[in-house]
């Protein structure tokens, strides 16, 4: 099943869980990865009455409740995260559908800025509750954040939750398909071998202050999926630097700019207004496709194409015309007859095709964008070297526009916390389409030393879904091997083993 995170999404293993029971939460974001988790199972939800979530008193279970309620394999701890997680599970299992009133006093303003309480309730009622009742089978967490594995008779999900420490409101809540963690690598030689063992084609590059620590086909062009959004960010930074745009400029969503998930802006009504800074952060942090298209429309396609060339792309025509995400969906799934032989067309011929699409409504949803289509010819193409240079260009812009670190670092793309990270800033963008998994990271320390990691994987006969955890684990390993962070990580693991051996 293709989920929104696979559709030009960040393609980071959506758990973002940590070893040792911690969660790397997305700063100030509610990621509802629910659209790809829709179920048809009849609900047999057991419990009734108000829950703590909707402000009611805790109600002792009735005899009927005891007979039908699922028995959890875990005990929820008496912590803010544990209690809130239990309340969410009880809400999923309640006999009555959840309502906006259940959530209005429980959601942090960072959440409601993205998704309304009404939309959250509707999504849970349509996509999660019908597969219940849900039983918690694993819980890992600290006081304010947790990851809980819940299962029903038909499926299993991970429930990710974070509570804001100051006001005790839910700041992060999302569901994701469970993924087995990959084993960390012990050195660059092992990373190299494991990347080469992946199915399909892999381009990879690890560079530290100009020195290549790892190379696999670094100059071969490859499909980027949402890593391409970094070029839009560069074009935006250049426009701000030139005084042609400002981070506080207003933006308005129109129907012609609405795209498919991933992201949250596609769920807003026509005429919804926000500012460039918000759209830019959504584009990177939650890989918002509609936000990306809004920025391309605001800047102009030519400005983004100029940014591609300015960033030293080895063959800018490979990425011309620079597609919006909506155009990609239309060419691949909406009107595939127009996208036929795309790779063989001259740039001017491609522009003519896009002109034919201008007035075509987007009559697709995420269910239409299935993994059965792994035609990789319609995408944005660049090499690992191109992306490494692009990250350098963005870092240069960040010297005068520190906002870039904020917007590009909100989602670090890590599969687990790093003990004592050696870097002062870490930026990340990932991408995913059927048959494509990509990721690009750049870490910078206080003295300006950098380490850049780029991995571009694609396969015409595989969705690569099972390989995501491996790819992102190896990328994280590449960020810390040979650094003080690796030493701190090893010491923490040794201390944990010693504690476990102590009677």
Short mmCIF file of C-alpha atoms in Angstrom, two decimals:
data_model
loop_
_atom_site.label_atom_id
_atom_site.label_comp_id
_atom_site.label_asym_id
_atom_site.label_seq_id
_atom_site.Cartn_x
_atom_site.Cartn_y
_atom_site.Cartn_z
CA UNK A 1 0.00 0.00 0.00
CA UNK A 2 1.28 3.43 -0.88
CA UNK A 3 0.92 5.94 1.92
CA UNK A 4 1.20 9.72 1.66
CA UNK A 5 4.76 9.53 2.91
CA UNK A 6 5.58 7.49 -0.20
CA UNK A 7 4.03 10.03 -2.54
CA UNK A 8 6.80 12.60 -2.91
CA UNK A 9 7.17 12.38 0.83
CA UNK A 10 10.18 12.54 3.03
CA UNK A 11 10.61 8.74 2.86
CA UNK A 12 12.34 8.69 6.21
CA UNK A 13 11.23 5.59 8.11
CA UNK A 14 8.10 7.20 9.43
CA UNK A 15 8.58 5.80 12.90
CA UNK A 16 11.35 8.27 13.71
CA UNK A 17 11.65 6.18 16.83
CA UNK A 18 14.64 6.01 19.04
CA UNK A 19 16.46 3.21 20.75
CA UNK A 20 16.02 3.29 24.47
CA UNK A 21 12.40 4.35 24.23
CA UNK A 22 12.81 7.87 22.89
CA UNK A 23 11.11 9.62 20.04
CA UNK A 24 12.57 12.17 17.68
CA UNK A 25 9.48 14.32 17.32
CA UNK A 26 8.96 16.70 14.44
CA UNK A 27 9.18 20.20 15.82
CA UNK A 28 5.81 21.88 15.95
CA UNK A 29 4.01 19.57 13.55
CA UNK A 30 1.13 17.14 13.50
CA UNK A 31 1.84 14.51 10.89
CA UNK A 32 -1.27 12.49 10.20
CA UNK A 33 -0.02 9.66 8.05
CA UNK A 34 -3.44 8.15 8.01
CA UNK A 35 -4.64 8.32 4.44
CA UNK A 36 -2.59 5.30 3.50
CA UNK A 37 -3.93 3.34 6.47
CA UNK A 38 -7.60 3.12 5.61
CA UNK A 39 -9.38 -0.02 6.73
CA UNK A 40 -12.67 -1.75 6.04
CA UNK A 41 -12.86 -3.92 9.13
CA UNK A 42 -16.10 -3.62 11.09
CA UNK A 43 -15.57 -1.84 14.36
CA UNK A 44 -16.25 -3.79 17.51
CA UNK A 45 -15.12 -0.96 19.76
CA UNK A 46 -15.96 -1.81 23.34
CA UNK A 47 -15.79 1.06 25.77
CA UNK A 48 -18.46 3.71 26.27
CA UNK A 49 -18.84 6.97 28.14
CA UNK A 50 -16.64 10.06 28.36
CA UNK A 51 -12.92 9.62 28.60
CA UNK A 52 -10.27 11.84 30.14
CA UNK A 53 -9.57 13.04 26.62
CA UNK A 54 -12.89 14.85 26.33
CA UNK A 55 -12.77 16.22 29.87
CA UNK A 56 -15.01 13.58 31.43
CA UNK A 57 -14.37 11.72 34.61
CA UNK A 58 -12.72 8.33 34.44
CA UNK A 59 -15.55 5.79 34.34
CA UNK A 60 -15.10 2.33 35.85
CA UNK A 61 -15.57 -0.34 33.17
CA UNK A 62 -18.81 -2.23 33.15
CA UNK A 63 -19.07 -5.99 32.98
CA UNK A 64 -19.82 -5.72 29.27
CA UNK A 65 -16.72 -3.59 28.79
CA UNK A 66 -14.58 -6.18 30.57
CA UNK A 67 -15.87 -8.88 28.29
CA UNK A 68 -15.12 -7.11 25.03
CA UNK A 69 -12.26 -4.71 25.75
CA UNK A 70 -8.88 -5.82 24.41
CA UNK A 71 -6.27 -6.69 27.00
CA UNK A 72 -3.13 -4.61 26.51
CA UNK A 73 0.23 -6.31 26.71
CA UNK A 74 1.77 -3.21 28.28
CA UNK A 75 1.10 -1.04 31.29
CA UNK A 76 0.86 2.62 30.40
CA UNK A 77 3.13 4.57 32.78
CA UNK A 78 1.78 7.39 34.91
CA UNK A 79 3.60 10.04 32.89
CA UNK A 80 2.12 12.77 30.68
CA UNK A 81 2.96 10.74 27.56
CA UNK A 82 1.77 7.45 29.05
CA UNK A 83 -1.53 8.84 30.24
CA UNK A 84 -2.19 10.68 26.98
CA UNK A 85 -1.36 7.58 24.94
CA UNK A 86 -3.80 5.53 27.00
CA UNK A 87 -6.48 8.16 26.44
CA UNK A 88 -5.91 8.12 22.68
CA UNK A 89 -6.20 4.32 22.57
CA UNK A 90 -9.38 4.46 24.67
CA UNK A 91 -10.79 7.03 22.26
CA UNK A 92 -10.03 4.75 19.30
CA UNK A 93 -11.85 1.91 21.07
CA UNK A 94 -14.85 3.89 22.31
CA UNK A 95 -18.27 2.78 21.07
CA UNK A 96 -19.13 6.32 19.95
CA UNK A 97 -17.22 8.17 17.27
CA UNK A 98 -14.79 10.81 18.44
CA UNK A 99 -15.74 14.45 17.87
CA UNK A 100 -13.95 17.76 17.55
CA UNK A 101 -15.01 18.60 21.11
CA UNK A 102 -12.95 15.64 22.35
CA UNK A 103 -9.78 17.27 21.03
CA UNK A 104 -10.25 21.03 21.18
CA UNK A 105 -8.79 21.41 24.66
CA UNK A 106 -6.09 18.78 24.19
CA UNK A 107 -4.22 20.00 21.11
CA UNK A 108 -1.27 22.38 21.15
CA UNK A 109 -1.54 25.47 18.96
CA UNK A 110 1.25 24.05 16.78
CA UNK A 111 -1.13 21.23 15.92
CA UNK A 112 -4.25 23.28 15.34
CA UNK A 113 -2.28 25.56 13.04
CA UNK A 114 -1.86 22.53 10.79
CA UNK A 115 -5.02 20.44 11.30
CA UNK A 116 -8.28 21.37 12.97
CA UNK A 117 -9.78 19.30 15.76
CA UNK A 118 -12.70 18.55 13.45
CA UNK A 119 -10.41 17.20 10.71
CA UNK A 120 -8.50 15.11 13.23
CA UNK A 121 -11.69 13.55 14.57
CA UNK A 122 -12.96 12.84 11.07
CA UNK A 123 -9.69 11.23 10.04
CA UNK A 124 -9.65 8.97 13.09
CA UNK A 125 -13.26 7.97 12.53
CA UNK A 126 -12.75 7.16 8.87
CA UNK A 127 -9.29 5.64 8.84
CA UNK A 128 -8.30 4.22 12.23
CA UNK A 129 -11.32 3.38 14.40
CA UNK A 130 -12.97 1.04 11.85
CA UNK A 131 -10.13 -1.47 12.18
CA UNK A 132 -10.49 -1.66 15.98
CA UNK A 133 -10.62 -2.64 18.67
CA UNK A 134 -6.98 -1.76 19.18
CA UNK A 135 -4.66 -3.45 21.66
CA UNK A 136 -1.36 -1.95 22.82
CA UNK A 137 1.41 -4.54 22.46
CA UNK A 138 4.53 -2.42 22.97
CA UNK A 139 5.25 0.93 24.61
CA UNK A 140 8.52 2.84 24.60
CA UNK A 141 8.76 6.35 25.91
CA UNK A 142 9.98 8.98 28.28
CA UNK A 143 7.96 11.49 30.29
CA UNK A 144 6.75 13.57 27.37
CA UNK A 145 7.10 11.42 24.25
CA UNK A 146 6.34 7.86 23.36
CA UNK A 147 5.93 5.31 20.59
CA UNK A 148 3.29 2.64 21.09
CA UNK A 149 2.63 -0.35 18.84
CA UNK A 150 -1.11 -1.02 18.60
CA UNK A 151 -2.70 -3.92 16.77
CA UNK A 152 -6.12 -5.15 15.78
CA UNK A 153 -7.26 -8.37 14.16
CA UNK A 154 -6.35 -6.99 10.74
CA UNK A 155 -3.32 -4.75 11.08
CA UNK A 156 -0.65 -3.17 13.25
CA UNK A 157 0.35 0.49 13.61
CA UNK A 158 2.73 2.65 15.59
CA UNK A 159 1.18 5.51 17.52
CA UNK A 160 3.65 8.39 17.97
CA UNK A 161 2.82 11.01 20.58
CA UNK A 162 4.56 13.98 22.15
CA UNK A 163 3.29 16.23 24.95
CA UNK A 164 4.41 19.83 25.29
CA UNK A 165 6.14 20.13 28.66
CA UNK A 166 4.88 23.63 29.43
CA UNK A 167 1.15 23.35 28.85
CA UNK A 168 0.72 19.54 28.78
CA UNK A 169 -1.02 19.59 25.38
CA UNK A 170 -0.54 17.16 22.51
CA UNK A 171 2.14 18.59 20.24
CA UNK A 172 2.74 15.58 17.98
CA UNK A 173 0.38 12.77 17.05
CA UNK A 174 0.68 10.45 14.10
CA UNK A 175 0.30 6.83 13.05
CA UNK A 176 2.71 4.87 10.88
CA UNK A 177 3.31 1.37 9.63
CA UNK A 178 5.76 -0.42 11.93
CA UNK A 179 9.18 -1.02 10.46
CA UNK A 180 11.92 -3.22 11.80
CA UNK A 181 15.00 -1.29 12.79
CA UNK A 182 18.17 -1.86 10.81
CA UNK A 183 21.46 -2.73 12.47
CA UNK A 184 23.98 0.12 12.70
CA UNK A 185 27.10 -0.16 10.56
CA UNK A 186 30.55 -0.22 12.11
CA UNK A 187 32.45 1.66 9.41
CA UNK A 188 32.35 3.18 5.95
CA UNK A 189 33.45 -0.08 4.36
CA UNK A 190 30.38 -1.81 5.78
CA UNK A 191 28.12 1.08 4.73
CA UNK A 192 29.53 0.84 1.19
CA UNK A 193 28.90 -2.89 1.01
CA UNK A 194 25.38 -2.73 2.42
CA UNK A 195 24.41 0.06 0.02
CA UNK A 196 25.74 -1.93 -2.91
CA UNK A 197 23.75 -4.95 -1.71
CA UNK A 198 20.47 -3.05 -1.99
CA UNK A 199 18.23 -3.99 -4.91
CA UNK A 200 18.27 -1.66 -7.90
CA UNK A 201 20.65 1.22 -8.44
CA UNK A 202 22.27 3.32 -5.73
CA UNK A 203 24.18 6.58 -5.94
CA UNK A 204 25.81 7.70 -2.72
CA UNK A 205 28.30 10.27 -1.54
CA UNK A 206 29.71 11.18 1.86
CA UNK A 207 31.89 14.29 1.91
CA UNK A 208 33.65 15.91 4.85
CA UNK A 209 35.09 19.34 4.15
CA UNK A 210 35.79 18.38 0.56
CA UNK A 211 37.22 14.93 1.33
CA UNK A 212 35.25 12.01 -0.06
CA UNK A 213 34.69 9.40 2.65
CA UNK A 214 32.40 7.22 0.51
CA UNK A 215 31.45 7.16 -3.17
CA UNK A 216 29.09 4.94 -5.13
CA UNK A 217 28.28 6.19 -8.64
CA UNK A 218 28.31 9.78 -7.33
CA UNK A 219 28.06 11.39 -10.77
CA UNK A 220 25.27 9.22 -12.18
CA UNK A 221 21.92 11.06 -12.53
CA UNK A 222 19.13 9.51 -10.51
CA UNK A 223 15.49 10.32 -9.71
CA UNK A 224 15.22 12.61 -6.70
CA UNK A 225 11.55 12.54 -5.68
CA UNK A 226 11.16 15.18 -2.95
CA UNK A 227 14.87 15.88 -2.52
CA UNK A 228 14.23 18.07 -5.57
CA UNK A 229 12.42 20.50 -3.26
CA UNK A 230 15.82 21.74 -2.13
CA UNK A 231 16.12 23.50 -5.49
CA UNK A 232 12.86 25.34 -4.77
CA UNK A 233 14.26 26.37 -1.39
CA UNK A 234 17.41 27.69 -3.07
CA UNK A 235 15.34 29.71 -5.53
CA UNK A 236 13.33 31.13 -2.63
CA UNK A 237 16.46 32.04 -0.67
CA UNK A 238 17.84 33.82 -3.72
CA UNK A 239 14.59 35.73 -4.17
CA UNK A 240 14.68 36.83 -0.53
CA UNK A 241 18.31 37.86 -0.87
CA UNK A 242 17.49 39.89 -3.99
CA UNK A 243 14.60 41.65 -2.23
CA UNK A 244 12.05 40.03 -4.55
CA UNK A 245 10.39 38.11 -1.72
CA UNK A 246 10.21 38.21 2.06
CA UNK A 247 9.66 35.37 4.51
CA UNK A 248 6.57 37.19 5.80
CA UNK A 249 4.95 37.71 2.39
CA UNK A 250 1.39 36.31 2.28
CA UNK A 251 0.50 33.30 0.15
CA UNK A 252 -2.93 32.05 -0.85
CA UNK A 253 -4.02 28.52 -1.78
CA UNK A 254 -5.97 28.29 -5.02
CA UNK A 255 -7.60 25.22 -6.47
CA UNK A 256 -5.16 25.23 -9.39
CA UNK A 257 -2.27 24.77 -6.95
CA UNK A 258 -3.77 21.99 -4.85
CA UNK A 259 -1.76 18.77 -5.09
CA UNK A 260 -1.80 15.36 -3.40
CA UNK A 261 -0.29 14.38 -0.06
CA UNK A 262 2.26 14.33 1.49
CA UNK A 263 1.77 17.47 3.49
CA UNK A 264 -1.11 19.32 5.09
CA UNK A 265 -1.88 22.29 2.88
CA UNK A 266 -3.83 20.16 0.41
CA UNK A 267 -6.50 19.78 3.11
CA UNK A 268 -7.01 23.52 3.53
CA UNK A 269 -9.93 25.30 1.81
CA UNK A 270 -9.45 27.37 -1.30
CA UNK A 271 -8.48 30.89 -0.29
CA UNK A 272 -6.53 29.72 2.77
CA UNK A 273 -3.78 32.24 3.45
CA UNK A 274 -0.48 31.96 5.27
CA UNK A 275 3.04 33.33 4.82
CA UNK A 276 6.04 32.18 2.82
CA UNK A 277 7.97 31.06 5.92
CA UNK A 278 5.18 28.68 6.90
CA UNK A 279 4.89 27.22 3.41
CA UNK A 280 8.65 26.83 3.09
CA UNK A 281 8.94 24.99 6.38
CA UNK A 282 6.05 22.67 5.48
CA UNK A 283 7.71 21.96 2.13
CA UNK A 284 10.80 20.66 3.88
CA UNK A 285 9.55 19.39 7.22
CA UNK A 286 6.49 17.43 6.08
CA UNK A 287 7.34 17.45 2.37
CA UNK A 288 4.22 19.43 1.56
CA UNK A 289 3.48 19.02 -2.15
CA UNK A 290 0.84 21.72 -2.35
CA UNK A 291 3.17 24.12 -0.55
CA UNK A 292 5.91 23.29 -3.02
CA UNK A 293 3.65 24.12 -5.95
CA UNK A 294 2.54 27.35 -4.28
CA UNK A 295 6.18 28.42 -4.02
CA UNK A 296 6.97 27.45 -7.61
CA UNK A 297 3.98 29.48 -8.75
CA UNK A 298 5.06 32.44 -6.59
CA UNK A 299 8.68 32.38 -7.77
CA UNK A 300 8.05 31.31 -11.35
CA UNK A 301 9.24 28.10 -12.94
CA UNK A 302 12.12 29.92 -14.63
CA UNK A 303 13.48 31.09 -11.27
CA UNK A 304 13.66 27.52 -10.01
CA UNK A 305 15.35 26.40 -13.23
CA UNK A 306 17.86 29.22 -12.81
CA UNK A 307 18.56 27.99 -9.28
CA UNK A 308 19.24 24.49 -10.63
CA UNK A 309 21.85 25.87 -12.98
CA UNK A 310 23.28 28.22 -10.37
CA UNK A 311 23.76 25.30 -7.99
CA UNK A 312 26.08 23.65 -10.50
CA UNK A 313 23.82 20.87 -11.76
CA UNK A 314 25.93 18.86 -14.21
CA UNK A 315 23.18 18.92 -16.87
CA UNK A 316 20.34 21.36 -16.06
CA UNK A 317 18.25 20.21 -19.03
CA UNK A 318 17.66 16.92 -17.20
CA UNK A 319 15.45 18.83 -14.79
CA UNK A 320 13.73 21.09 -17.33
CA UNK A 321 11.00 22.03 -17.36
CA UNK A 322 11.00 21.98 -13.59
CA UNK A 323 7.82 20.07 -12.78
CA UNK A 324 5.36 20.94 -10.07
CA UNK A 325 4.27 17.96 -7.99
CA UNK A 326 0.78 18.28 -9.43
CA UNK A 327 2.19 18.04 -12.95
CA UNK A 328 4.11 14.91 -12.04
CA UNK A 329 0.96 13.26 -10.69
CA UNK A 330 -0.96 14.25 -13.80
CA UNK A 331 1.72 12.99 -16.19
CA UNK A 332 2.22 9.67 -14.43
CA UNK A 333 -1.27 8.81 -13.26
CA UNK A 334 -3.83 11.39 -14.35
CA UNK A 335 -3.01 11.65 -18.06
CA UNK A 336 -0.30 9.07 -18.75
CA UNK A 337 -0.84 9.45 -22.49
CA UNK A 338 0.67 12.93 -22.20
CA UNK A 339 3.62 11.63 -20.19
CA UNK A 340 4.43 8.90 -22.66
CA UNK A 341 8.07 8.96 -23.90
CA UNK A 342 8.73 11.94 -21.62
CA UNK A 343 12.44 11.19 -21.39
CA UNK A 344 12.77 11.29 -25.19
CA UNK A 345 11.18 14.71 -25.64
CA UNK A 346 13.14 17.91 -26.10
CA UNK A 347 12.69 20.57 -23.44
CA UNK A 348 10.47 22.71 -25.68
CA UNK A 349 8.30 19.70 -26.45
CA UNK A 350 7.92 18.98 -22.76
CA UNK A 351 6.81 22.55 -22.16
CA UNK A 352 4.13 22.10 -24.81
CA UNK A 353 2.88 19.02 -22.99
CA UNK A 354 2.66 20.95 -19.73
CA UNK A 355 0.67 23.64 -21.49
CA UNK A 356 -1.91 20.98 -22.37
CA UNK A 357 -2.19 20.08 -18.68
CA UNK A 358 -2.86 23.61 -17.45
CA UNK A 359 -6.64 23.41 -17.60
CA UNK A 360 -6.96 19.78 -16.59
CA UNK A 361 -8.48 19.25 -13.12
CA UNK A 362 -6.67 16.98 -10.71
CA UNK A 363 -9.05 14.05 -10.47
CA UNK A 364 -6.75 11.82 -8.46
CA UNK A 365 -6.34 10.97 -4.81
CA UNK A 366 -3.60 9.10 -3.01
CA UNK A 367 -5.25 5.73 -3.75
CA UNK A 368 -4.71 6.30 -7.46
CA UNK A 369 -0.99 6.81 -7.00
CA UNK A 370 -0.15 3.18 -6.44
CA UNK A 371 3.09 1.30 -6.21
CA UNK A 372 2.14 -0.67 -9.30
CA UNK A 373 3.56 2.13 -11.44
CA UNK A 374 7.34 2.27 -11.10
CA UNK A 375 8.01 4.21 -14.31
CA UNK A 376 10.95 6.31 -13.20
CA UNK A 377 11.28 8.47 -16.30
CA UNK A 378 9.06 11.29 -15.02
CA UNK A 379 10.85 12.77 -12.03
CA UNK A 380 13.52 15.33 -11.20
CA UNK A 381 17.03 14.06 -11.96
CA UNK A 382 20.40 14.93 -10.47
CA UNK A 383 23.49 13.14 -9.22
CA UNK A 384 24.62 12.68 -5.63
CA UNK A 385 27.40 15.16 -6.39
CA UNK A 386 24.83 17.69 -7.64
CA UNK A 387 22.88 17.42 -4.40
CA UNK A 388 25.99 17.72 -2.25
CA UNK A 389 26.88 20.95 -4.08
CA UNK A 390 23.28 22.17 -3.69
CA UNK A 391 23.49 21.65 0.07
CA UNK A 392 26.71 23.69 0.11
CA UNK A 393 24.93 26.50 -1.74
CA UNK A 394 22.10 26.47 0.77
CA UNK A 395 24.58 26.56 3.65
CA UNK A 396 26.20 29.62 2.06
CA UNK A 397 22.79 31.34 1.93
CA UNK A 398 22.18 30.44 5.58
CA UNK A 399 25.04 32.71 6.65
CA UNK A 400 22.83 35.70 5.81
CA UNK A 401 19.48 33.91 6.19
CA UNK A 402 19.63 31.83 9.38
CA UNK A 403 15.95 31.04 8.88
CA UNK A 404 17.09 28.37 6.43
CA UNK A 405 18.55 26.30 9.25
CA UNK A 406 15.23 26.54 11.09
CA UNK A 407 13.10 25.51 8.14
CA UNK A 408 15.44 22.84 6.83
CA UNK A 409 16.39 21.42 10.22
CA UNK A 410 12.94 20.93 11.71
CA UNK A 411 12.84 17.31 10.56
CA UNK A 412 16.34 15.84 11.04
CA UNK A 413 15.67 12.60 9.19
CA UNK A 414 17.25 10.49 11.94
CA UNK A 415 16.03 7.04 12.89
CA UNK A 416 17.22 7.40 16.50
CA UNK A 417 18.66 10.09 18.76
CA UNK A 418 22.38 10.77 18.46
CA UNK A 419 24.26 10.92 21.74
CA UNK A 420 26.07 14.24 21.99
CA UNK A 421 25.73 15.26 18.34
CA UNK A 422 28.93 16.81 17.06
CA UNK A 423 27.09 19.25 14.84
CA UNK A 424 25.57 22.61 15.63
CA UNK A 425 23.06 22.39 12.77
CA UNK A 426 21.68 19.50 10.73
CA UNK A 427 19.52 19.95 7.64
CA UNK A 428 17.69 17.16 5.85
CA UNK A 429 15.37 16.44 2.96
CA UNK A 430 14.13 13.02 1.98
CA UNK A 431 12.00 11.80 -0.86
CA UNK A 432 9.93 8.85 -1.96
CA UNK A 433 7.95 7.65 -4.92
CA UNK A 434 7.16 4.08 -5.97
CA UNK A 435 10.58 2.65 -6.75
CA UNK A 436 12.49 5.64 -5.36
CA UNK A 437 13.98 6.36 -1.91
CA UNK A 438 16.24 9.39 -1.47
CA UNK A 439 17.80 11.38 1.33
CA UNK A 440 20.23 14.27 1.75
CA UNK A 441 21.80 15.48 5.01
CA UNK A 442 24.34 18.13 5.89
CA UNK A 443 25.74 18.61 9.38
CA UNK A 444 27.78 21.69 10.33
CA UNK A 445 29.69 22.25 13.57
CA UNK A 446 30.36 25.50 15.39
CA UNK A 447 33.60 26.06 13.46
CA UNK A 448 31.94 25.51 10.09
CA UNK A 449 33.20 21.97 9.46
CA UNK A 450 30.67 20.01 7.41
CA UNK A 451 29.77 16.44 6.64
CA UNK A 452 27.33 15.78 3.81
CA UNK A 453 25.52 12.49 3.15
CA UNK A 454 23.50 11.85 -0.02
CA UNK A 455 21.85 8.53 -0.91
CA UNK A 456 19.72 8.11 -4.04
CA UNK A 457 18.21 4.65 -4.58
CA UNK A 458 15.83 3.49 -7.29
CA UNK A 459 14.49 0.22 -8.67
CA UNK A 460 12.09 -0.31 -11.56
CA UNK A 461 10.79 -3.61 -10.16
CA UNK A 462 10.49 -2.79 -6.47
CA UNK A 463 8.87 -0.10 -4.33
CA UNK A 464 11.94 -0.25 -2.05
CA UNK A 465 9.63 0.09 0.94
CA UNK A 466 11.41 -2.59 2.92
CA UNK A 467 14.78 -0.96 2.25
CA UNK A 468 13.95 2.46 3.71
CA UNK A 469 14.96 1.60 7.26
CA UNK A 470 18.27 0.22 6.01
CA UNK A 471 19.00 3.28 3.86
CA UNK A 472 18.25 5.78 6.61
CA UNK A 473 20.14 3.84 9.25
CA UNK A 474 23.22 3.77 7.01
CA UNK A 475 22.86 7.50 6.36
CA UNK A 476 22.77 8.21 10.08
CA UNK A 477 25.81 5.97 10.59
CA UNK A 478 27.63 7.92 7.88
CA UNK A 479 26.95 11.13 9.79
CA UNK A 480 28.63 9.99 13.02
CA UNK A 481 31.27 7.36 12.18
CA UNK A 482 34.68 8.57 13.25
CA UNK A 483 33.29 11.45 15.33
CA UNK A 484 32.88 12.15 19.03
CA UNK A 485 29.20 11.30 18.62
CA UNK A 486 30.09 7.72 17.70
CA UNK A 487 32.21 7.43 20.83
CA UNK A 488 29.41 8.85 22.98
CA UNK A 489 26.92 6.50 21.36
CA UNK A 490 29.09 3.50 22.09
CA UNK A 491 29.63 4.60 25.68
CA UNK A 492 25.88 4.99 26.19
CA UNK A 493 25.26 1.50 24.82
CA UNK A 494 27.99 0.06 27.05
CA UNK A 495 26.47 1.77 30.09
CA UNK A 496 23.05 0.43 29.18
CA UNK A 497 24.45 -3.10 28.89
CA UNK A 498 26.17 -2.74 32.27
CA UNK A 499 22.90 -1.61 33.87
CA UNK A 500 21.09 -4.57 32.34
CA UNK A 501 23.70 -6.98 33.75
CA UNK A 502 23.48 -5.51 37.24
CA UNK A 503 21.24 -7.67 39.43
#
